[in-house]
Coordinates of C-alpha atoms and ligand atoms in Angstrom, one line a residue:
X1 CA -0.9 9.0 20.8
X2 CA 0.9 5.8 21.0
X3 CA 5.1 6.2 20.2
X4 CA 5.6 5.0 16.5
X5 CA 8.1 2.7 16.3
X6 CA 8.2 0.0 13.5
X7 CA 5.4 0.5 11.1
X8 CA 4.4 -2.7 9.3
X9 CA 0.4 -1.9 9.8
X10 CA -2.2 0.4 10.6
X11 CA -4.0 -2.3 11.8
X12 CA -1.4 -3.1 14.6
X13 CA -1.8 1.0 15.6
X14 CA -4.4 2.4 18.0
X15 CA -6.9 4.8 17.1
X16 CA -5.3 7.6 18.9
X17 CA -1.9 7.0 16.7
X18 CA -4.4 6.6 13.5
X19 CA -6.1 9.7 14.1
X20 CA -3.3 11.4 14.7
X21 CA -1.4 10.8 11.6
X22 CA -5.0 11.4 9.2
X23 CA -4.8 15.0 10.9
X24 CA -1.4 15.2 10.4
X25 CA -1.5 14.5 6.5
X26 CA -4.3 16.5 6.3
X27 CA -2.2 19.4 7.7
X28 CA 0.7 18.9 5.8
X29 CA -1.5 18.8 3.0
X30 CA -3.2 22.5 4.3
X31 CA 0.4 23.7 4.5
X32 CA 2.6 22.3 1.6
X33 CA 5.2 25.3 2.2
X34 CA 5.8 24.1 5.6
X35 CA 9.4 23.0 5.9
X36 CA 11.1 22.0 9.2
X37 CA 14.5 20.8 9.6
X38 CA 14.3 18.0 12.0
X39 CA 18.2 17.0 11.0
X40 CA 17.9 13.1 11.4
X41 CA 18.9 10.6 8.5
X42 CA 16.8 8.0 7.1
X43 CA 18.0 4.9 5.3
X44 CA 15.7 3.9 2.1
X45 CA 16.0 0.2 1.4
X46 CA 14.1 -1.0 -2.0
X47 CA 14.3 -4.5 -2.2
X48 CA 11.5 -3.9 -5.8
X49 CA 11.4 -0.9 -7.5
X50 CA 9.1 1.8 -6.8
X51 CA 8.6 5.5 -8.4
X52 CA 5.6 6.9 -6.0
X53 CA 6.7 5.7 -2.3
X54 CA 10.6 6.1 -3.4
X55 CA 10.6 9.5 -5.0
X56 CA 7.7 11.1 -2.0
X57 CA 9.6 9.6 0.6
X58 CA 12.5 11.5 -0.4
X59 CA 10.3 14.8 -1.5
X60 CA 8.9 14.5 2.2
X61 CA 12.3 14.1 3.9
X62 CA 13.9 16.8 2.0
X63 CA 10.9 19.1 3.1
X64 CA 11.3 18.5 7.1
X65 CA 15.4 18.5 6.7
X66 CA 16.0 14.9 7.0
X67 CA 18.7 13.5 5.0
X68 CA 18.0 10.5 2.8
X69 CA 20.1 7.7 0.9
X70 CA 18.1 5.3 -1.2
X71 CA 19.7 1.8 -1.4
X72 CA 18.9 -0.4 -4.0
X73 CA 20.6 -4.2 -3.1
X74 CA 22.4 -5.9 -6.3
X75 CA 22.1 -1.9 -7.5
X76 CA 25.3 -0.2 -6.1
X77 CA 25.0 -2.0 -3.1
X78 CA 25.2 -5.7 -2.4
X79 CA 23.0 -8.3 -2.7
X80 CA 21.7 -9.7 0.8
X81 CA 22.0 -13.5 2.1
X82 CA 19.0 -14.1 3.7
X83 CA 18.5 -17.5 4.6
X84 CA 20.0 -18.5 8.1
X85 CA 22.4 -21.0 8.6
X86 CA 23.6 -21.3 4.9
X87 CA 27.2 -21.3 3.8
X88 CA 27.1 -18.4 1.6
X89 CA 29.5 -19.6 -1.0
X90 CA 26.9 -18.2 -3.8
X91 CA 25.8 -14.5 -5.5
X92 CA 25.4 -12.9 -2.5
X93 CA 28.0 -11.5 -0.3
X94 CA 26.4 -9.9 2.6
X95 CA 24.0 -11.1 5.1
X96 CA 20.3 -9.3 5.4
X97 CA 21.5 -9.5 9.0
X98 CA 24.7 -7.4 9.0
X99 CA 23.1 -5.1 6.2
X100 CA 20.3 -3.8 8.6
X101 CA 22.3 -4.2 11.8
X102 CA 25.0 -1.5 9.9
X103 CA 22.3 0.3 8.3
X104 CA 20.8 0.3 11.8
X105 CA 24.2 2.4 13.1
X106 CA 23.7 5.3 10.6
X107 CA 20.5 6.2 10.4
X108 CA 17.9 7.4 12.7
X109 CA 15.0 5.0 11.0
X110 CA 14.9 2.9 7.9
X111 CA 12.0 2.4 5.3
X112 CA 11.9 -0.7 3.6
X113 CA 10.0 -2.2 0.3
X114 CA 10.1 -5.7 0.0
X115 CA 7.2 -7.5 -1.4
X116 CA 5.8 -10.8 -1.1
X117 CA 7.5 -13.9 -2.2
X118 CA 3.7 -14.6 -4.5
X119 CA 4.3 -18.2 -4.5
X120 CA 4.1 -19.2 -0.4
X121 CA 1.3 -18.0 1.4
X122 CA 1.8 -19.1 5.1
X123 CA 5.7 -16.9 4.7
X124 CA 3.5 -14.3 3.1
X125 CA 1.0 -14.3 6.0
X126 CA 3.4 -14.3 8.6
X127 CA 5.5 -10.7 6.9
X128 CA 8.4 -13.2 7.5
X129 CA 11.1 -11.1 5.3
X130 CA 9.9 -7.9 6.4
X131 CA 9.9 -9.1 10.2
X132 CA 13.6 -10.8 9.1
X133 CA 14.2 -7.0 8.5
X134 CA 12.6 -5.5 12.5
X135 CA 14.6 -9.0 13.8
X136 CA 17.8 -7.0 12.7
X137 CA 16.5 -3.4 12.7
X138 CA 17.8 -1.0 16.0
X139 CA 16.0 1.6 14.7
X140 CA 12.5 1.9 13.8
X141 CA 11.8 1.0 9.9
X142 CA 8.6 2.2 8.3
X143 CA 7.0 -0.3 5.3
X144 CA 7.4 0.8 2.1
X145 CA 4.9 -2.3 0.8
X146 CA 5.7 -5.3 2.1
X147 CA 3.9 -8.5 1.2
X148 CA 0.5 -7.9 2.8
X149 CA 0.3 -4.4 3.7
X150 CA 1.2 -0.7 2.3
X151 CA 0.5 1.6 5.4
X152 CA 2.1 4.3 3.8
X153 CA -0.5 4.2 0.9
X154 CA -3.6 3.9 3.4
X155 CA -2.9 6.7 5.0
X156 CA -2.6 8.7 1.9
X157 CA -6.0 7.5 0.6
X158 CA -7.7 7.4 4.0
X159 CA -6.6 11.3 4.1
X160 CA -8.0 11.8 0.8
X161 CA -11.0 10.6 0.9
X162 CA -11.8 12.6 4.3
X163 CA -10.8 15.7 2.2
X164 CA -13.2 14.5 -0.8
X165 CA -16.4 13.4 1.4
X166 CA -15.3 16.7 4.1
X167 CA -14.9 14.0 7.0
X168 CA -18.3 12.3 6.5
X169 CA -16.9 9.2 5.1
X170 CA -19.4 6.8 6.8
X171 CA -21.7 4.9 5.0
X172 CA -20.2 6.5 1.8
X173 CA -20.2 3.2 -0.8
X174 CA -16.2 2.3 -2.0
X175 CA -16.0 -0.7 -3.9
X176 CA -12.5 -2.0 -4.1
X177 CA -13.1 -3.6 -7.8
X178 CA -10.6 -6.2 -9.1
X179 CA -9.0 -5.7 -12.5
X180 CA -7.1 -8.1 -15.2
X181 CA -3.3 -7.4 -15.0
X182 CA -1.1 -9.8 -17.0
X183 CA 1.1 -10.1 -13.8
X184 CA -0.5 -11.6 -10.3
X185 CA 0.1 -8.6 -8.3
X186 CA 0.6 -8.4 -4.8
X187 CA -2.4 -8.4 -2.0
X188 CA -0.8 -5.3 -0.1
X189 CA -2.6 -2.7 -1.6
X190 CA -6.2 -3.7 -1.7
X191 CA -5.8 -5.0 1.9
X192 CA -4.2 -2.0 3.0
X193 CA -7.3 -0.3 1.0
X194 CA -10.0 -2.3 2.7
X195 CA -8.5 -1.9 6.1
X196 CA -8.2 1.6 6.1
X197 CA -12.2 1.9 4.4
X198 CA -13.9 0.0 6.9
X199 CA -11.8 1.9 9.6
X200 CA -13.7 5.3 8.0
X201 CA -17.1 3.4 8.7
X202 CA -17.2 2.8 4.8
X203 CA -19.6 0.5 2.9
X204 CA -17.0 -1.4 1.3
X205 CA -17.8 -4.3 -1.4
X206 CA -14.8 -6.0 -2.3
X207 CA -15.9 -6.4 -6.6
X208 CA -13.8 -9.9 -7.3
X209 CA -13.9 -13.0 -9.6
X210 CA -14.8 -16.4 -8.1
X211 CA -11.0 -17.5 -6.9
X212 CA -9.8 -13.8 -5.9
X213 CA -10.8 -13.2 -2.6
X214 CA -8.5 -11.3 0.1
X215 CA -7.1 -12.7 3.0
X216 CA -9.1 -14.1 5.7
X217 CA -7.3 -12.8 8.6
X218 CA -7.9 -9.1 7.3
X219 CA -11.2 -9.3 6.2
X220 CA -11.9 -10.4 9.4
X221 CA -9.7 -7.1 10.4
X222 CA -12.0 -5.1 8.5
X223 CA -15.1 -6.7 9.3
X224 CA -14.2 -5.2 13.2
X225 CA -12.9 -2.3 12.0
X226 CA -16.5 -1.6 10.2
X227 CA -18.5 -3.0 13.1
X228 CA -16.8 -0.5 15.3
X229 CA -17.0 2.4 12.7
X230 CA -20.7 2.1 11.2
X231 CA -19.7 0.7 8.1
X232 CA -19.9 -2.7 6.5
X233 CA -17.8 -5.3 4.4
X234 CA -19.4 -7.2 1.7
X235 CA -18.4 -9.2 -1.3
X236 CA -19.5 -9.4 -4.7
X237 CA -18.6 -11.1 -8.2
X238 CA -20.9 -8.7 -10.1
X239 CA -18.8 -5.9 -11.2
X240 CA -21.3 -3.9 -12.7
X241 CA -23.7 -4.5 -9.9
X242 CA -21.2 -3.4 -7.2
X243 CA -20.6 -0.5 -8.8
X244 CA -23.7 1.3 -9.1
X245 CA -24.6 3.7 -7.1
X246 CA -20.9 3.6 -5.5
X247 CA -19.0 7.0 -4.2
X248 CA -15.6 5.5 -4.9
X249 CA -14.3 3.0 -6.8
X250 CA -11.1 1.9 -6.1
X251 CA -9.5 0.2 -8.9
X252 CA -6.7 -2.8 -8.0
X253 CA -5.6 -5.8 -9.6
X254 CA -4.0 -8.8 -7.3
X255 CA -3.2 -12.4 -8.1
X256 CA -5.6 -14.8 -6.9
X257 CA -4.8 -16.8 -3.7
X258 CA -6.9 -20.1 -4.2
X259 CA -3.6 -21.0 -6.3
X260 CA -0.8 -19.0 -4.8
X261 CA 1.6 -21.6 -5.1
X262 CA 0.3 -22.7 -8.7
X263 CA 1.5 -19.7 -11.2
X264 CA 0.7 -21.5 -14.3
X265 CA -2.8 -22.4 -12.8
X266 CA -3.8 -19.1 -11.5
X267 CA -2.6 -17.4 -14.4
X268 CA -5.0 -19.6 -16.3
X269 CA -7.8 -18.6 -14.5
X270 CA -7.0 -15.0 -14.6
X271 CA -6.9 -14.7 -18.4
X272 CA -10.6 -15.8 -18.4
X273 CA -11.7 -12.6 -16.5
X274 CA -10.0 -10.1 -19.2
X275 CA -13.1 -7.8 -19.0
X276 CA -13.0 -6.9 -15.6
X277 CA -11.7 -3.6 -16.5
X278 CA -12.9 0.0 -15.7
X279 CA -14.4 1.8 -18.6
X280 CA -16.1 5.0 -18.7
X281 CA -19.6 3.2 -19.3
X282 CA -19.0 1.5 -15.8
X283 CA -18.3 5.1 -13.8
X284 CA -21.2 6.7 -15.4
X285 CA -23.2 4.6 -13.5
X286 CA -22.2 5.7 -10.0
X287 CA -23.6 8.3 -7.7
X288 CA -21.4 11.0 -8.1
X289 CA -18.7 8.8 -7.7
X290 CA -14.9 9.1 -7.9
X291 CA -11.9 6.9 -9.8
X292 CA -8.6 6.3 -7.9
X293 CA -6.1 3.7 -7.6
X294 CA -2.8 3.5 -6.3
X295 CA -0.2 3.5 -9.6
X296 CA 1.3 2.4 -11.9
X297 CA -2.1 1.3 -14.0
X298 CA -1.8 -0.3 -17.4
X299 CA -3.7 1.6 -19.5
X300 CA -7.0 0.0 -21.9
X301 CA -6.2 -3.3 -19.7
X302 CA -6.8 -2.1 -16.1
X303 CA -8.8 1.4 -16.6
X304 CA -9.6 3.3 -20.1
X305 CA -7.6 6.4 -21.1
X306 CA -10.8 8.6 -21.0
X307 CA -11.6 7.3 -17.3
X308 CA -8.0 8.4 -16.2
X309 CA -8.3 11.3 -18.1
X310 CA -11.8 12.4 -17.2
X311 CA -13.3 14.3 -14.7
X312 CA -14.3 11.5 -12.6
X313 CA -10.3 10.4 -11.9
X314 CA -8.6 11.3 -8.6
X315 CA -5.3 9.2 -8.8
X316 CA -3.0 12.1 -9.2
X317 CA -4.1 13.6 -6.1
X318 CA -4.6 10.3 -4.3
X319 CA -0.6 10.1 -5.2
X320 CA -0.3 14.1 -3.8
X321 CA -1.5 12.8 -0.5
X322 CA 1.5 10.1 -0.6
X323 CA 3.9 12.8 -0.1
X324 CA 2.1 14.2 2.9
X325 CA 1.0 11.4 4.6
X326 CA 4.7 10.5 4.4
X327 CA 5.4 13.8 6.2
X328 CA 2.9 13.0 8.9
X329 CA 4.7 9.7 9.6
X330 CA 8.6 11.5 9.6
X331 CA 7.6 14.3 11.2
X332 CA 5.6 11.8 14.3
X333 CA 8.8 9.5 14.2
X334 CA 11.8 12.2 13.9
X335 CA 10.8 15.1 15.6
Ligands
CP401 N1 1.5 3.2 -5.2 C1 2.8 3.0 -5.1 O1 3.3 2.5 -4.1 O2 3.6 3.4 -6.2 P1 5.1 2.9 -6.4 O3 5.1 1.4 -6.6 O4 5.5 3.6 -7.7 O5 5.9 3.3 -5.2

């Protein structure tokens, strides 16, 4: 197993450190009265606001003895500066530079959330606010959800799902379906989603209006992944079609990236796919099959109320596997 240090992707980690950390969720998960007390500090940096990952995080650290402060910037704690080489003679007093170098002084790691900027792609691409962050960090810093990727949340659903298919998870069918959202959310979940499927040899179909595709660098992550796992990748802009016969379907919304830089436009375009939506008509058609997604979900505009309140739904236990997945990754990086 490799060393963790900073955590920005799965992708980036071996198959060793992967495997290790499913096992370890899963055992964590086996054991939920487990406590150790590993007494190490951790530094919680939420740049956007969070109620899963934030409140877990904190559950998991108080379970294996860590000690935990949650910093919320321009909340009871500055707001960071951090553009280089500007005279900072406006709001912000502190530079992202000195915050994490401190921060970096007191704590044994840091977790960080900072999402993408959702209006330029190549920064977005590159992680270049949360690699601003490692460029400063002196200990290592675990994402929270940064602009492309939310390992913390793959590992939790990747757990999951081994639990729900009892470790025969390829060539199970998981359809990553788009929804409507009012707001063009961030690309880090349904990446993070489709990278850690195809790593579990699963027949993914990415279920997506013309204009919504993901990223090409990670579908062509996930397109090894499944080529080395015995799965596959596809893509379709038939919802319904997608969906039948599917084992999972993993409900997201995400802005479209065809105009990232063009909010009025894409949101134009978006409103004319309204009825891509998850309904209890649309699960009755798959094989057995399961609802999750990540949280928070707008009711009657992503999913119906009798899908998440039926016995098809597995997004309150998909956010159970948060907190141990969470203790997996403390528990490698602390002990
Ligand atoms: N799924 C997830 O990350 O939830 P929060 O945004 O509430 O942390």
């Amino acid at each position: 197993m490799d060393k963790l240090q900073h955590l920005l992707t799965w992708a980036e980690r071996s198959n060793a450190d992967w495997e290790h950390h499913l096992h370890a969720t899963q055992s964590h998960r086996d054991t939920p009265g487990m406590r150790k007390n590993l007494s190490r500090c951790l530094g919680l940096v939420f740049f956007n606001p969070s109620l899963r990952t934030r409140t877990s995080m904190e559950v998991a650290a108080a379970h294996l003895g860590v000690h935990v402060t949650t910093i919320i910037p321009g909340s009871g704690a500055w707001q960071f500066e951090w553009r280089d080489g500007v005279v900072m003679d406006g709001k912000e007093p502190e530079h992202i530079r000195e915050a994490i170098g401190v921060l970096s002084r007191y704590y044994d790691a840091l977790g960080v959330r900072i999402f993408a900027s959702g209006s330029d792609l190549t920064m977005d691409r590159n992680e270049t606010l949360f690699r601003g962050i490692l460029a400063s960090a002196g200990v290592p810093v675990i994402n929270l959800e940064s602009a492309f990727y939310h390992p913390c949340q793959a590992l939790g659903d990747a757990a999951m799902l081994r639990e729900h298919f009892g470790g025969a998870t390829r060539g199970q069918k998981l359809v990553i379906a788009w929804c409507y959202h009012p707001k063009a959310l961030p690309l880090a979940v349904p990446h993070s989603a489709l990278l850690m499927a195809s790593r579990l040899g699963m027949d993914v179909t990415i279920a997506r209006p013309e204009g919504f595709d993901l990223d090409a660098s990670v579908m062509d992550r996930a397109g090894a992944f499944a080529e080395d796992n015995g799965g596959s990748v596809s893509i379709s802009a038939d919802l319904a079609a997608a969906v039948r016969g599917a084992s999972v379907l993993y409900a997201k919304a995400w802005g479209g990236m065809r105009r990232y830089a063009d909010a009025d436009g894409e949101a134009i375009v978006r409103e004319q796919h309204r009825q891509w939506r998850v309904t209890e008509e649309l699960m009755q058609t798959m094989n057995d099959g399961i609802f999750v997604h990540c949280l928070p979900a707008r009711r009657g505009v992503v999913v119906d109320d009798d899908v998440l309140d039926g016995h098809q739904a597995r997004h309150l236990l998909q956010a159970e596997y948060r907190l141990h997945a969470q203790k997996a990754i403390l528990d490698t990086l602390l002990s």
